[in-house]
Short mmCIF file of C-alpha atoms in Angstrom, two decimals:
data_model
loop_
_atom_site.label_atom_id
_atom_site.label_comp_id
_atom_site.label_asym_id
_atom_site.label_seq_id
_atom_site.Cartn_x
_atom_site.Cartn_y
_atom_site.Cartn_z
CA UNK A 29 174.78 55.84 174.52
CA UNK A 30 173.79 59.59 174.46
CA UNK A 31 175.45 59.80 178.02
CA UNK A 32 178.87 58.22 176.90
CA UNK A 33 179.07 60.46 173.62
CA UNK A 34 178.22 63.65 175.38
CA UNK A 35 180.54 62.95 178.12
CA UNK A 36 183.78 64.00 176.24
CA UNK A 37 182.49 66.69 174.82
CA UNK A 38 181.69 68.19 177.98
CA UNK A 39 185.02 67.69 179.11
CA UNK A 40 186.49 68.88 176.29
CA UNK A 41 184.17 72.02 176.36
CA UNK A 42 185.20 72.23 180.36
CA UNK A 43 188.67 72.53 179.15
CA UNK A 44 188.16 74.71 176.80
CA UNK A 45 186.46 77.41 179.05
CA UNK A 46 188.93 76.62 181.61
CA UNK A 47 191.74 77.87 178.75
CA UNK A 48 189.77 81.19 178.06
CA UNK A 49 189.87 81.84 181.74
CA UNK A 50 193.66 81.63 181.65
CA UNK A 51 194.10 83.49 178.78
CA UNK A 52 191.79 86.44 180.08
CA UNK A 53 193.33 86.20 183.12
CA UNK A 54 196.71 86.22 181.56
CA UNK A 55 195.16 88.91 179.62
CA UNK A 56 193.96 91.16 182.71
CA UNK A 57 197.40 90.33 184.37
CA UNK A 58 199.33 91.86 181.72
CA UNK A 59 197.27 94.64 181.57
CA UNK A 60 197.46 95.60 185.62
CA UNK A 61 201.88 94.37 185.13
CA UNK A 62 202.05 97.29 182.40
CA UNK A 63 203.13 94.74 179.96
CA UNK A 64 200.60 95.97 177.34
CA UNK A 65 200.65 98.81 174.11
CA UNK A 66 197.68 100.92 173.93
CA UNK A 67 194.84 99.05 173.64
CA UNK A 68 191.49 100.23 172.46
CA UNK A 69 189.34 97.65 174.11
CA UNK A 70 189.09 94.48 175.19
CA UNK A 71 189.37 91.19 173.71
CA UNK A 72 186.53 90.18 172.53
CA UNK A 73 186.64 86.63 173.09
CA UNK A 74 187.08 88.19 177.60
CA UNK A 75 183.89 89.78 177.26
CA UNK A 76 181.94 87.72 179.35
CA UNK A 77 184.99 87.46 181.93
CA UNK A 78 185.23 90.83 182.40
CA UNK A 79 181.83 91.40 183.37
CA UNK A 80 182.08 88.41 185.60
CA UNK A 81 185.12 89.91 187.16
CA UNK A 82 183.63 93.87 187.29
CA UNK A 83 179.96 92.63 188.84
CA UNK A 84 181.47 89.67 191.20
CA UNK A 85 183.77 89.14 193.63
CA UNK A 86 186.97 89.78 191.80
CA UNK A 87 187.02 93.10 191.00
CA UNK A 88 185.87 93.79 195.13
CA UNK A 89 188.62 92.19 196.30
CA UNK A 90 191.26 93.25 194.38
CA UNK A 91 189.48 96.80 195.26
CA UNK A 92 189.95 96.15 199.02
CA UNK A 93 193.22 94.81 198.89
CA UNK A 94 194.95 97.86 197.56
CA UNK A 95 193.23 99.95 199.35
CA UNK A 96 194.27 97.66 202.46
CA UNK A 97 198.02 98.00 200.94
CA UNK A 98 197.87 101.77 200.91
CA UNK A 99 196.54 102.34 204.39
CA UNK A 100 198.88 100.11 206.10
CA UNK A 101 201.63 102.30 203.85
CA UNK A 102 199.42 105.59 205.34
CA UNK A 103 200.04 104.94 208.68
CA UNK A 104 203.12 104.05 208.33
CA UNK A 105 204.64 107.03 206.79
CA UNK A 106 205.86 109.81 209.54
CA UNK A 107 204.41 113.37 208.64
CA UNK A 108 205.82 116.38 209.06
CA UNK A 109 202.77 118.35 209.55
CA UNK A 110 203.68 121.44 208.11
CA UNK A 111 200.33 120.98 205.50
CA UNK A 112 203.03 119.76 202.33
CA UNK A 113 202.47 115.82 203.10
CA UNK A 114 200.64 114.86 199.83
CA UNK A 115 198.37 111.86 199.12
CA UNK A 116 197.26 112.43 195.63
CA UNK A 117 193.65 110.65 193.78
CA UNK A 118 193.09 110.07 190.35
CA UNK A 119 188.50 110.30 190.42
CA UNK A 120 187.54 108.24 187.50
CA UNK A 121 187.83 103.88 189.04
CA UNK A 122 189.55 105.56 191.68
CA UNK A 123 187.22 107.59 193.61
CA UNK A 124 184.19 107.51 191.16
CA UNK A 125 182.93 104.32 190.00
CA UNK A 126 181.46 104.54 186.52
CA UNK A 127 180.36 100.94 186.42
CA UNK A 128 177.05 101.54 185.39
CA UNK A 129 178.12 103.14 182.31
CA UNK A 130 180.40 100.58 181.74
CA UNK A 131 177.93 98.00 182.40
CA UNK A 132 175.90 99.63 179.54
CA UNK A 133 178.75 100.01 176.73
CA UNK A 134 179.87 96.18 177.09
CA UNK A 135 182.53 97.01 180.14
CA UNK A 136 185.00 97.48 177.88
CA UNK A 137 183.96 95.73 174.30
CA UNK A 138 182.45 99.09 173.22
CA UNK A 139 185.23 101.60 171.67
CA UNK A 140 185.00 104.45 174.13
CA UNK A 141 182.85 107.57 173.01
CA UNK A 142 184.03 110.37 174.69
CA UNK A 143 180.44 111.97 173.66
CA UNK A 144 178.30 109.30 175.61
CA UNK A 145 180.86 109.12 178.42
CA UNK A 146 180.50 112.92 178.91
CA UNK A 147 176.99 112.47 179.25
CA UNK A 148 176.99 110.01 182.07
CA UNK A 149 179.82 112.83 183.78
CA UNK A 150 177.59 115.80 183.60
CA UNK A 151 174.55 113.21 185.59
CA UNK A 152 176.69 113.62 188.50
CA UNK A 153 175.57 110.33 189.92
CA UNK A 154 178.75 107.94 189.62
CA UNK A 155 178.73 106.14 193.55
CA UNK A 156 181.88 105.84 195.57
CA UNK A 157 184.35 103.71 195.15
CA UNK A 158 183.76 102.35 198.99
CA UNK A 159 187.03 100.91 199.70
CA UNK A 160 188.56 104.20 198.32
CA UNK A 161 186.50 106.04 200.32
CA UNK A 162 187.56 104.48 203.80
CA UNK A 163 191.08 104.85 202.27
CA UNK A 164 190.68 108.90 201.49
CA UNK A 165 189.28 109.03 205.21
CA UNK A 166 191.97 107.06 207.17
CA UNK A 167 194.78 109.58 205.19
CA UNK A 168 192.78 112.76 205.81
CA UNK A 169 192.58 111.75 209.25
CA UNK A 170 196.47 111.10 209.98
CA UNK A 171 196.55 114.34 208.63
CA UNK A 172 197.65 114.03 204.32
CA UNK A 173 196.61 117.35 202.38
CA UNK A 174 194.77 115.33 199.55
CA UNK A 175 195.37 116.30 195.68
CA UNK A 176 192.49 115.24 193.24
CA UNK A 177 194.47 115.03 190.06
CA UNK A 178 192.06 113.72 187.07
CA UNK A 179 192.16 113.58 183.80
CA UNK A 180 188.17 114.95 183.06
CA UNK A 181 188.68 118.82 182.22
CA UNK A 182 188.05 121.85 183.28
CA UNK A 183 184.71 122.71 181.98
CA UNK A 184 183.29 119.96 184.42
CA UNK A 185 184.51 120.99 187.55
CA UNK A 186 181.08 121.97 188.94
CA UNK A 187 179.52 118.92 188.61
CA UNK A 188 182.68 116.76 189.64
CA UNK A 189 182.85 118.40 193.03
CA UNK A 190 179.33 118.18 193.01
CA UNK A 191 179.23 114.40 192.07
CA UNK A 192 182.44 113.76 194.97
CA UNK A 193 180.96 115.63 197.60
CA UNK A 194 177.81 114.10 197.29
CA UNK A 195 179.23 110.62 198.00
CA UNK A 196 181.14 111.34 200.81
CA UNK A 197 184.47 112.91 199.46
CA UNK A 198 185.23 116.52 200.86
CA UNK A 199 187.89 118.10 202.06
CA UNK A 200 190.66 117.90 199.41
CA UNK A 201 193.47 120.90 198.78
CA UNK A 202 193.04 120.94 195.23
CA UNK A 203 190.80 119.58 192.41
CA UNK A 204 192.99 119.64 189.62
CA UNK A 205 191.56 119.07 185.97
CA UNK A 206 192.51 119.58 182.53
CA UNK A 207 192.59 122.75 181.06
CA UNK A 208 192.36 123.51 177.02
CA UNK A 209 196.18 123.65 177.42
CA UNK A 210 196.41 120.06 178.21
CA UNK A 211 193.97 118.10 176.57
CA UNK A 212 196.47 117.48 173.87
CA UNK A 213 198.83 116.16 176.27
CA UNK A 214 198.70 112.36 177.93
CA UNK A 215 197.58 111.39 180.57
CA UNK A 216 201.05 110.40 181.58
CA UNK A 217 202.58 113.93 180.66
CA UNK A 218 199.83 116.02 182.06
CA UNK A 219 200.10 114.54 185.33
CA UNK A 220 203.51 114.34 185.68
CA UNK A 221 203.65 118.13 185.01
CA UNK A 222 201.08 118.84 187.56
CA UNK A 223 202.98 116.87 190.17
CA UNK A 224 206.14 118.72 189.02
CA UNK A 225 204.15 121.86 190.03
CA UNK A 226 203.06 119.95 193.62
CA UNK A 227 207.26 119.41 194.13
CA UNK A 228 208.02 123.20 193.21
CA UNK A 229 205.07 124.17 195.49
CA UNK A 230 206.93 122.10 198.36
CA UNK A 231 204.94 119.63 198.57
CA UNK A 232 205.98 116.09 199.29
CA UNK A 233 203.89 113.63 197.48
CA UNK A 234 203.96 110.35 199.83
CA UNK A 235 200.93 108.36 198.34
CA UNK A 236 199.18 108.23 194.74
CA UNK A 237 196.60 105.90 194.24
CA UNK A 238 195.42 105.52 190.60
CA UNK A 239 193.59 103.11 188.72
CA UNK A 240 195.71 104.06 185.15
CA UNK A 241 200.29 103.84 184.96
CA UNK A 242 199.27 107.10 183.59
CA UNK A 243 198.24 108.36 186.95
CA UNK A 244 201.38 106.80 188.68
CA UNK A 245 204.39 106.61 186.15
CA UNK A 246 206.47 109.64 184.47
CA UNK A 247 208.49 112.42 186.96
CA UNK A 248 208.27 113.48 190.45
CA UNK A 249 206.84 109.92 190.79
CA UNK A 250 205.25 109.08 194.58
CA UNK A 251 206.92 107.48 197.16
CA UNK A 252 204.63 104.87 197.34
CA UNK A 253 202.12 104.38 194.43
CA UNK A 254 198.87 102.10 194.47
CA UNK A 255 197.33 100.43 191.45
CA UNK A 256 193.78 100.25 190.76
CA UNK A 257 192.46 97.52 189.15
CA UNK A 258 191.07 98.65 185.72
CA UNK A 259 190.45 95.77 183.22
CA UNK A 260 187.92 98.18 181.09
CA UNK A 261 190.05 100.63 179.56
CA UNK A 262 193.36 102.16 178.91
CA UNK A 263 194.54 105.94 178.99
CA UNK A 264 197.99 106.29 177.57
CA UNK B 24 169.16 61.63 204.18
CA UNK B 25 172.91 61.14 204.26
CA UNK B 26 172.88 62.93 200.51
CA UNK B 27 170.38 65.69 201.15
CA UNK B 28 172.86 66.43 204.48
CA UNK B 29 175.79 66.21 202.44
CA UNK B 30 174.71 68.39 199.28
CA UNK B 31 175.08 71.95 201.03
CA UNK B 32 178.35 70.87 202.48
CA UNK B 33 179.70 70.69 199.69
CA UNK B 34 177.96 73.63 198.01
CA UNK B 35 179.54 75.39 200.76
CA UNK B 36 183.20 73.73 200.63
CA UNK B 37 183.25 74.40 196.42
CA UNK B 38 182.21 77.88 198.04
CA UNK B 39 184.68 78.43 200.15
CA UNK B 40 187.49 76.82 197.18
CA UNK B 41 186.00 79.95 194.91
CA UNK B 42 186.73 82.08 197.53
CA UNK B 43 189.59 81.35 198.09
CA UNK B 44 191.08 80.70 194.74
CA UNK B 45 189.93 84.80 193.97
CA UNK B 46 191.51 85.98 197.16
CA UNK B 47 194.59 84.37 196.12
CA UNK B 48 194.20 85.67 192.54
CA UNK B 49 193.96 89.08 194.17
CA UNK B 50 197.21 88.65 196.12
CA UNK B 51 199.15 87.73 192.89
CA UNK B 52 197.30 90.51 191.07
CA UNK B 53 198.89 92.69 194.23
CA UNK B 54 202.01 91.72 193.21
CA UNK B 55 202.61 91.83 189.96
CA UNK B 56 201.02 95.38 190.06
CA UNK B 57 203.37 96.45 192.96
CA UNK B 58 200.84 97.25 195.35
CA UNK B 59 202.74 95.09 198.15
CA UNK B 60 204.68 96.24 201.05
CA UNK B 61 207.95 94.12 200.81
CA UNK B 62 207.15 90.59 201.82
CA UNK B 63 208.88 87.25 202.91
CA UNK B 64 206.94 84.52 201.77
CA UNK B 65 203.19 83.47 200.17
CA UNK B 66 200.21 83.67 202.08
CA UNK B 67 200.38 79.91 203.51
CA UNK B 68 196.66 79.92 202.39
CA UNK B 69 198.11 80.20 198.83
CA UNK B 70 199.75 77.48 198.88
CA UNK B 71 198.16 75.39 196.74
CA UNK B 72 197.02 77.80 193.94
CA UNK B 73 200.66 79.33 193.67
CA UNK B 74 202.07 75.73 193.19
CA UNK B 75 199.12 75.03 190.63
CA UNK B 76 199.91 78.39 188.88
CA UNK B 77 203.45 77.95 188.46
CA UNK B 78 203.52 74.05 187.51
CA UNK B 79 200.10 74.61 185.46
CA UNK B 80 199.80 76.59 181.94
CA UNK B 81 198.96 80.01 184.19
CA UNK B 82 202.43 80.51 184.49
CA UNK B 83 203.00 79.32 180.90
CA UNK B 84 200.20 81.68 179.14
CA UNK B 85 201.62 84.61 181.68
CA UNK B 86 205.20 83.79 180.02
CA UNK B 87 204.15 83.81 176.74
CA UNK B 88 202.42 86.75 176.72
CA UNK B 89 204.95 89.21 178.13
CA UNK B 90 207.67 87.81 175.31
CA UNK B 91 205.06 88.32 172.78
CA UNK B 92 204.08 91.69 173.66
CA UNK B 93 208.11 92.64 174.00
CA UNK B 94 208.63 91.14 170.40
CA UNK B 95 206.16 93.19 168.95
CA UNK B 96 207.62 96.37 170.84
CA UNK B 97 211.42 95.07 169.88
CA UNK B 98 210.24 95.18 166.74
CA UNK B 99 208.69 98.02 166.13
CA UNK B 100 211.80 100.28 167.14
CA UNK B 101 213.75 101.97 165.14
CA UNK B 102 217.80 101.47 165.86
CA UNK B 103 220.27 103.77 165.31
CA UNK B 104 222.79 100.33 164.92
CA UNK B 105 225.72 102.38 166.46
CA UNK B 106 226.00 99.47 168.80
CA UNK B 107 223.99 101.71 171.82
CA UNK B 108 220.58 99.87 171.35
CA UNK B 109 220.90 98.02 174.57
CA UNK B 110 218.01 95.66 175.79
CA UNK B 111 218.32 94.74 179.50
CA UNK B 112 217.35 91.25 180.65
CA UNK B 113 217.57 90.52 184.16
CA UNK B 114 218.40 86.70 184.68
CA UNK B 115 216.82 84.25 187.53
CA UNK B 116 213.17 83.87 186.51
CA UNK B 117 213.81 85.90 183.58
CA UNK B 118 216.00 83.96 181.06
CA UNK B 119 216.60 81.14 183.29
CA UNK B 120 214.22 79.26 185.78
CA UNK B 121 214.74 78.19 189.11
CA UNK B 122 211.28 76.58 189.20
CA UNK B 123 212.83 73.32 189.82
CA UNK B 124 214.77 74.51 193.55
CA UNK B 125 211.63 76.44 194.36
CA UNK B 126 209.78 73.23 193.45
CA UNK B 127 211.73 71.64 196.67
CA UNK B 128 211.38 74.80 198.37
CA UNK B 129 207.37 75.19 198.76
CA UNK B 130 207.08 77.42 196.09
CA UNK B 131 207.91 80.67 197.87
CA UNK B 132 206.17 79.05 200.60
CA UNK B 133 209.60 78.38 202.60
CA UNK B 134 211.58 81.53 203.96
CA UNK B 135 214.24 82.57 201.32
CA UNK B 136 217.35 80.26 201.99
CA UNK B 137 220.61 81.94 200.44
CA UNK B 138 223.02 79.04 201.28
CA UNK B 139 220.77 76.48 199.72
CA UNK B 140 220.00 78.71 196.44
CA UNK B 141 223.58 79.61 196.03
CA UNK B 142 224.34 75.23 195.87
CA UNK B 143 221.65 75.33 193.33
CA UNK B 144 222.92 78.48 191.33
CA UNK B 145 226.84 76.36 191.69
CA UNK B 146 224.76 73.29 190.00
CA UNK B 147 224.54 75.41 186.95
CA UNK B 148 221.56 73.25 185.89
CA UNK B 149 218.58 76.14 185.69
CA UNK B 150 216.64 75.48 182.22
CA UNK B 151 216.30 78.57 180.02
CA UNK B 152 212.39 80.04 179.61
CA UNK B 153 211.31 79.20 176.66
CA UNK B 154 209.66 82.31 175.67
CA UNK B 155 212.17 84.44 177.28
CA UNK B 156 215.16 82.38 174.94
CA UNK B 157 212.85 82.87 171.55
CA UNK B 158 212.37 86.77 172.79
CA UNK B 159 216.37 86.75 173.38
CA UNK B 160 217.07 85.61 169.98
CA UNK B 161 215.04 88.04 168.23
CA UNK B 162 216.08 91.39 169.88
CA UNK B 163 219.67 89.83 169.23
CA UNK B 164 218.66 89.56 165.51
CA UNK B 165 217.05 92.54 165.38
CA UNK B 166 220.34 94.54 165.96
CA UNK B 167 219.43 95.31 169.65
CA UNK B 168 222.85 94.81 172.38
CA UNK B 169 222.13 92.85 175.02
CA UNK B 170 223.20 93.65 178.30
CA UNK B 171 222.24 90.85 181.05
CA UNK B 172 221.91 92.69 184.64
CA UNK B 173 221.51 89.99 187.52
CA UNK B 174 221.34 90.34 191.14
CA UNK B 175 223.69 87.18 191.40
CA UNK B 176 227.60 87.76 192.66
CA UNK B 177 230.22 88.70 191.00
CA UNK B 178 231.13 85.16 192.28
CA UNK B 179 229.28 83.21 190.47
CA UNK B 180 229.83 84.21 187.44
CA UNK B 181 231.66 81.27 185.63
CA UNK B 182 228.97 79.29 186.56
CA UNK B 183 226.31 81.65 185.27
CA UNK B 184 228.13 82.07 181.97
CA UNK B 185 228.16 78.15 181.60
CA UNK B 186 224.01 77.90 182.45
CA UNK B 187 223.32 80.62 180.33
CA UNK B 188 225.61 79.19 177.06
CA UNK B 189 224.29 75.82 177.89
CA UNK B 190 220.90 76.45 177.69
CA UNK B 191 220.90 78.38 174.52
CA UNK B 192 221.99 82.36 175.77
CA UNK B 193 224.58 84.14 174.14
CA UNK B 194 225.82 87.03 172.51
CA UNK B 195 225.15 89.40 175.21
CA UNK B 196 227.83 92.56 175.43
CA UNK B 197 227.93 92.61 179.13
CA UNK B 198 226.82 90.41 182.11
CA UNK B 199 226.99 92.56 184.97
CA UNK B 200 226.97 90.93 188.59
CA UNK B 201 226.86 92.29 192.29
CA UNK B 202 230.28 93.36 193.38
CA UNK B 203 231.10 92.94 197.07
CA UNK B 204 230.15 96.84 197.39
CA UNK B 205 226.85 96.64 195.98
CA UNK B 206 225.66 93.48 198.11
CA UNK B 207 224.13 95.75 200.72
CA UNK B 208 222.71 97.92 198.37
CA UNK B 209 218.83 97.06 197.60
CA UNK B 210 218.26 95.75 193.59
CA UNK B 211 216.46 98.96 192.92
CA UNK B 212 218.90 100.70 194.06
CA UNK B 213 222.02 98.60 192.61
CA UNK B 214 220.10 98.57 188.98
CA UNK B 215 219.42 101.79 189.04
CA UNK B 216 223.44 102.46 189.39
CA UNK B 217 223.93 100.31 186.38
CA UNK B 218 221.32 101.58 184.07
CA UNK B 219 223.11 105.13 185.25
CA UNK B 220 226.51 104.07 183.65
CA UNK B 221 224.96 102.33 181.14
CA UNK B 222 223.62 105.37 179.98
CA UNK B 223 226.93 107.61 180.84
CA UNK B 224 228.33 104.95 178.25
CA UNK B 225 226.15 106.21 175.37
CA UNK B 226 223.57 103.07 175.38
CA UNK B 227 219.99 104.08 175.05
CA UNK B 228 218.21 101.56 177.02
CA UNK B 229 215.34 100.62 174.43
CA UNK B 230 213.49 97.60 176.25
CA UNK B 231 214.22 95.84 179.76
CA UNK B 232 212.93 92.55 181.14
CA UNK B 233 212.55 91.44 184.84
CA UNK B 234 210.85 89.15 187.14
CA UNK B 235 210.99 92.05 189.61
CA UNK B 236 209.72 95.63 190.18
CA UNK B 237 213.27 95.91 191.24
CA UNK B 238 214.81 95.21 187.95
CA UNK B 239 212.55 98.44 186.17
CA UNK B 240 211.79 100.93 188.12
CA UNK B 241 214.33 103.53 189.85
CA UNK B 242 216.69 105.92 187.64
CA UNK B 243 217.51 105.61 184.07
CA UNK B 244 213.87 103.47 183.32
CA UNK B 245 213.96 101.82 180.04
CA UNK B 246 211.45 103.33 177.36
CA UNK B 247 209.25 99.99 177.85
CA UNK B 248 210.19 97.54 180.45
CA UNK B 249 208.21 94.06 180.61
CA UNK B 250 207.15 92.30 183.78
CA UNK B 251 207.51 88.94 183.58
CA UNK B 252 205.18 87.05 186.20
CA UNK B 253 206.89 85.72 189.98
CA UNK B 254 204.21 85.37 192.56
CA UNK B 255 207.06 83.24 194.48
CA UNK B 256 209.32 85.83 195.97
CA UNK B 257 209.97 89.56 196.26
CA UNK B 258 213.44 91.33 195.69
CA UNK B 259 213.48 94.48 197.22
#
């Protein structure tokens, strides 16, 4: 008897978790489509999926498929050589992984604090992204000038180059960060008015991999631009 | 014995299924974040969980959320009602859906079969999207112009005018189709042209809706433009 009543409800709990999946899914899909408004944080109720998608599988391979994407696109691309063919790199879930902060501020659930997260920045121990980091190798090797263009500002441009080198990164062009001037500014404008500069400069920007449309969207726009996944947070 | 032998085979085949299902999540996640290099078809691997994703409620919740998230947008814009608000809505897999002929064809699994669709597109039976005709009626009420934008040619446009009026569409100011001199011209490229004029007409393109990466991004780029989910084919 206990069997026979238990049995729907485990069905009908199945289903039900089988919806939430959907719906977070659906939810993570419109987030990586652009389809979303500025969001503070995640739903509540995709909590436990987006940890299960940040610490398993998921998030890996959706790491090493763009990453995959862009090299194929990297080799692809003829260069001219002349030191102006430009791959840029957003750091932060680009380059830098800071997971383990995330994993302690509910990846996601937590509204960001800009205090705590600056913190964990100035540690200087944020691992590599690996996939990225085969990526940034394969274009400095067919010869790309790489751009660092990230959002963290000036004041912690010690310990980012620090924290990059450290993990394998080296040999970029230019580290670009905010300065007082632009913290006001989004994302989206700041960067588009630093690759403005890069354009006036002469150079060519062929790649930009970023794990925000605020690293990839706005003017002088790449030739080729590579999403990150980033279910955790948003940057306008 | 027979069950002790059997147990890990089939830990390892739901294994494999898991695997699987996440690599194929990945490629649609590629996708619908533009991270792919043109392509022809699905992964034949994918098969299965692209069919399963468009006839299940995936496709459905993916739908739904993109109209929902371009209502609230619609409506939180303010007009200037001088008959310039223009929304753009592409048309196949965006107000009508060709889910049935792809349902024949594999799914996207099939190479892309331009005789065949075009006996389909002369049928004039596509059904509207549901969420795409409830999103359609509310930007008309709002005050916003509609302006439909479609890769289809300029030939078939008495029978597009029919599907669309049949299934609930109307209202729009313009339906603009491929003339014979843009049919060698990529979508992006063709779209871009249109938004262009568009916008040497005086419309202010407020809001634009597409299946493809091709019907948003290039010149003249909407303020927001929703993504509307197609893991079936790519339109360069």
């Amino acid at each position: 008897m206990t069997l026979i009543l238990e049995y729907p409800n485990t069905q009908l709990k199945e289903c039900l978790i089988e919806e939430l999946q959907l719906q977070c899914t659906s939810w993570r899909f419109a987030v990586e489509a652009n389809n979303l408004s500025p969001w503070n944080r995640i739903p509540e109720e995709c909590a436990n999926y987006i940890k299960d998608y940040m610490t398993g599988k998921g998030y890996q391979f959706d790491l090493d498929r763009v990453s995959n994407e862009a090299e194929i696109y990297a080799r692809s691309v003829e260069l001219k050589g002349d030191g102006k063919d430009a791959w840029i790199f957003d750091v932060d879930e680009t380059l830098l992984s800071n997971l383990p902060y995330y994993a302690e501020h509910g990846h996601g659930l937590e509204i960001f604090d800009c205090m705590k997260f600056d913190e964990w920045v100035e540690n200087g121990i944020a691992p590599a992204i690996k996939s990225s980091l085969k990526l940034y190798e394969e274009v400095l090797s067919l010869g790309f000038k790489v751009i660092l263009l990230t959002g963290r500002s000036e004041r912690h441009r010690n310990i980012t180059t620090y924290n990059l080198i450290k993990v394998g990164f080296h040999d970029w062009d230019k580290l670009i960060l905010r300065n007082p001037e632009d913290l006001k500014k989004t994302a989206t404008l700041y960067k588009s008015q630093k690759r403005d500069e890069m354009i006036e400069e002469g150079y060519r920007i062929l790649g930009n991999s970023g794990d925000q449309w605020s690293d990839l969207l706005g003017s002088s726009i790449s030739d080729r631009s590579f999403k990150l996944p980033n279910p955790m947070y948003y940057i306008p």
